[in-house]
Amino acid sequence: PPLPGQDPAVSGTGYLSLLAQLLGLGLLDRRGAWAEPGLPLARRMARFVDHLGEKSLDLGRGLVLPPSDVEETLKVKAAFNLALSRLLAEAGLAPSDLAQVHLAGAMGCHVRPGDLAALGFLPPGLENRVRAAGNTSLAGAGLFLARPGAREWAVALPGRSRLVDLSAWPEFNSAFLARMVFDYVP
């Protein structure tokens, strides 16, 4: 429960886990819409309230899940899915070619990779190859201080890299919209 004087809240990774569970229970469909629950547990959880004019799931303790929040998550998922699939296509790789996927920051340390796969951020099977990279900006700063060749390596990196501008891709809009589902779209 929240501390006195604090509003109840759900963390970002908790939010992803919640959506993955609702999807698994059939309370949420692949398009991000509320579904008619078939499982007994899902029927017990299906308590809806009107929140700012939206049919929202009542999570208890003053928390509600409005469909507009689900839609915002679908936008993030679509952008992530599109970036991953385009980078793989540009590199001529399939998801199965990746030995590991490193996720940085707090999310990378706390997200359940199975939730990312269930929601379509990652293709099925890739969740087993996810590794938490931690605070990569702090680790990079430490490398700059500790290793003499790190700065030269970083300075040369742009010459070994190529920009993939997704917004300039003629199929960007249709590819983004096609990924506005809780499934991985190659």
Coordinates of C-alpha atoms in Angstrom, one line a residue:
P1 CA 0.0 0.0 0.0
P2 CA 1.1 3.6 -0.5
L3 CA 2.6 5.6 2.3
P4 CA 0.3 8.1 4.1
G5 CA -0.3 11.1 1.8
Q6 CA 0.8 9.3 -1.3
D7 CA -1.4 8.3 -4.2
P8 CA -1.4 4.6 -5.1
A9 CA 0.7 3.9 -8.2
V10 CA 2.0 1.1 -10.3
S11 CA 5.6 1.0 -11.6
G12 CA 6.3 0.8 -15.3
T13 CA 7.4 -2.8 -15.1
G14 CA 4.5 -3.6 -12.9
Y15 CA 2.2 -2.1 -15.5
L16 CA 3.6 -4.3 -18.2
S17 CA 3.1 -7.4 -16.0
L18 CA -0.4 -6.3 -15.3
L19 CA -1.2 -6.0 -19.0
A20 CA 0.4 -9.4 -19.7
Q21 CA -1.7 -11.0 -17.0
L22 CA -4.9 -9.3 -18.2
L23 CA -4.1 -10.5 -21.8
G24 CA -3.4 -14.0 -20.5
L25 CA -6.7 -14.1 -18.6
G26 CA -8.6 -13.0 -21.7
L27 CA -9.8 -9.7 -20.0
L28 CA -7.9 -7.7 -22.6
D29 CA -7.8 -8.7 -26.3
R30 CA -4.8 -8.4 -28.7
R31 CA -6.1 -5.0 -29.9
G32 CA -6.0 -3.6 -26.4
A33 CA -9.8 -3.6 -25.9
W34 CA -11.7 -5.0 -23.0
A35 CA -12.8 -8.5 -23.8
E36 CA -15.7 -10.6 -22.4
P37 CA -13.9 -12.8 -19.8
G38 CA -14.4 -16.5 -20.1
L39 CA -12.3 -17.7 -17.2
P40 CA -13.8 -17.6 -13.7
L41 CA -10.9 -15.6 -12.3
A42 CA -11.2 -13.1 -15.1
R43 CA -14.9 -12.7 -14.5
R44 CA -14.2 -12.0 -10.8
M45 CA -11.6 -9.4 -11.8
A46 CA -13.9 -7.7 -14.4
R47 CA -15.0 -4.8 -12.2
F48 CA -15.4 -1.7 -14.4
V49 CA -16.0 1.9 -13.4
D50 CA -16.5 5.1 -15.3
H51 CA -13.3 7.1 -15.0
L52 CA -13.2 10.4 -16.8
G53 CA -15.8 9.1 -19.3
E54 CA -13.9 5.8 -20.0
K55 CA -14.9 2.3 -19.1
S56 CA -12.0 1.5 -16.9
L57 CA -10.9 -1.5 -15.0
D58 CA -11.1 -1.0 -11.2
L59 CA -7.9 -2.4 -9.7
G60 CA -8.8 -1.6 -6.2
R61 CA -7.1 0.8 -3.7
G62 CA -8.1 3.7 -5.8
L63 CA -6.3 2.5 -8.9
V64 CA -8.1 2.2 -12.3
L65 CA -6.8 1.2 -15.7
P66 CA -8.4 3.2 -18.5
P67 CA -8.3 2.1 -22.1
S68 CA -6.4 5.3 -23.0
D69 CA -3.5 4.0 -20.8
V70 CA -3.6 0.7 -22.6
E71 CA -3.5 2.6 -25.9
E72 CA -0.4 4.5 -24.8
T73 CA 1.3 1.3 -24.0
L74 CA 0.4 -0.1 -27.4
K75 CA 2.1 3.0 -29.0
V76 CA 5.3 2.3 -27.0
K77 CA 5.1 -1.4 -28.0
A78 CA 4.5 -0.5 -31.7
A79 CA 7.5 1.8 -31.7
F80 CA 9.8 -0.8 -29.9
N81 CA 8.6 -3.6 -32.2
L82 CA 9.1 -1.5 -35.3
A83 CA 12.6 -0.4 -34.3
L84 CA 13.6 -3.9 -33.5
S85 CA 12.2 -5.5 -36.7
R86 CA 13.6 -2.7 -38.9
L87 CA 17.1 -2.9 -37.4
L88 CA 17.0 -6.7 -37.8
A89 CA 15.9 -6.3 -41.4
E90 CA 18.5 -3.7 -42.2
A91 CA 21.2 -6.0 -40.7
G92 CA 19.9 -9.0 -42.6
L93 CA 19.2 -10.9 -39.4
A94 CA 16.3 -12.9 -38.0
P95 CA 15.5 -12.8 -34.3
S96 CA 16.8 -16.3 -34.0
D97 CA 20.3 -15.1 -35.1
L98 CA 20.6 -13.0 -31.9
A99 CA 22.6 -14.6 -29.1
Q100 CA 21.5 -12.1 -26.5
V101 CA 19.4 -9.0 -26.2
H102 CA 20.6 -6.5 -23.6
L103 CA 18.1 -4.2 -21.9
A104 CA 19.6 -1.2 -20.1
G105 CA 18.5 0.9 -17.2
A106 CA 16.0 0.2 -14.4
M107 CA 13.5 -1.3 -16.8
G108 CA 16.1 -3.7 -18.1
C109 CA 16.8 -4.8 -14.5
H110 CA 13.2 -5.2 -13.4
V111 CA 11.1 -6.1 -16.4
R112 CA 10.1 -9.8 -16.8
P113 CA 11.2 -10.8 -20.3
G114 CA 8.2 -13.1 -20.6
D115 CA 5.9 -10.1 -20.2
L116 CA 7.7 -8.4 -23.1
A117 CA 7.2 -11.4 -25.3
A118 CA 3.5 -11.8 -24.2
L119 CA 2.8 -8.2 -25.1
G120 CA 4.7 -8.4 -28.5
F121 CA 7.7 -6.2 -27.7
L122 CA 9.9 -9.2 -28.4
P123 CA 9.3 -12.1 -30.8
P124 CA 8.4 -15.4 -29.2
G125 CA 11.5 -17.3 -27.9
L126 CA 13.7 -14.2 -27.6
E127 CA 12.7 -13.6 -24.0
N128 CA 15.1 -16.4 -23.0
R129 CA 18.0 -14.5 -24.3
V130 CA 17.3 -11.2 -22.6
R131 CA 20.0 -9.9 -20.2
A132 CA 19.8 -6.9 -17.9
A133 CA 22.6 -4.5 -18.7
G134 CA 22.0 -2.2 -15.7
N135 CA 23.1 1.5 -15.7
T136 CA 25.0 1.5 -19.0
S137 CA 25.6 5.3 -18.9
L138 CA 27.3 5.0 -15.5
A139 CA 29.3 1.9 -16.7
G140 CA 30.3 3.8 -19.9
A141 CA 31.5 6.8 -17.9
G142 CA 33.5 4.4 -15.7
L143 CA 35.1 2.8 -18.8
F144 CA 36.1 6.2 -20.1
L145 CA 37.9 6.9 -16.8
A146 CA 39.5 3.4 -16.3
R147 CA 40.4 2.3 -19.9
P148 CA 42.7 4.5 -22.0
G149 CA 41.4 3.1 -25.3
A150 CA 37.7 3.5 -24.5
R151 CA 37.6 7.2 -25.6
E152 CA 39.3 6.4 -29.0
W153 CA 36.9 3.5 -29.5
A154 CA 33.9 5.8 -28.8
V155 CA 35.2 8.6 -31.0
A156 CA 35.5 6.1 -33.9
L157 CA 32.1 4.6 -33.4
P158 CA 30.2 7.0 -35.7
G159 CA 32.4 6.0 -38.6
R160 CA 31.4 2.3 -38.1
S161 CA 27.7 3.1 -37.7
R162 CA 24.8 3.9 -40.0
L163 CA 21.7 5.8 -39.1
V164 CA 18.4 4.0 -39.8
D165 CA 15.8 6.9 -39.9
L166 CA 12.5 5.1 -39.4
S167 CA 10.4 8.3 -39.8
A168 CA 11.9 8.7 -43.4
W169 CA 10.9 5.1 -44.3
P170 CA 8.0 5.4 -46.8
E171 CA 6.1 2.5 -45.1
F172 CA 6.6 3.9 -41.5
N173 CA 2.9 4.9 -40.9
S174 CA 1.4 1.6 -42.1
A175 CA 4.1 -0.4 -40.4
F176 CA 3.6 1.4 -37.1
L177 CA -0.2 1.0 -37.2
A178 CA 0.2 -2.7 -38.0
R179 CA 2.1 -3.1 -34.8
M180 CA -0.6 -1.5 -32.6
V181 CA -1.5 -5.0 -31.3
F182 CA -0.2 -7.1 -28.5
D183 CA 1.6 -9.4 -30.9
Y184 CA 5.1 -9.3 -32.3
V185 CA 4.9 -8.2 -36.0
P186 CA 8.1 -9.0 -38.0

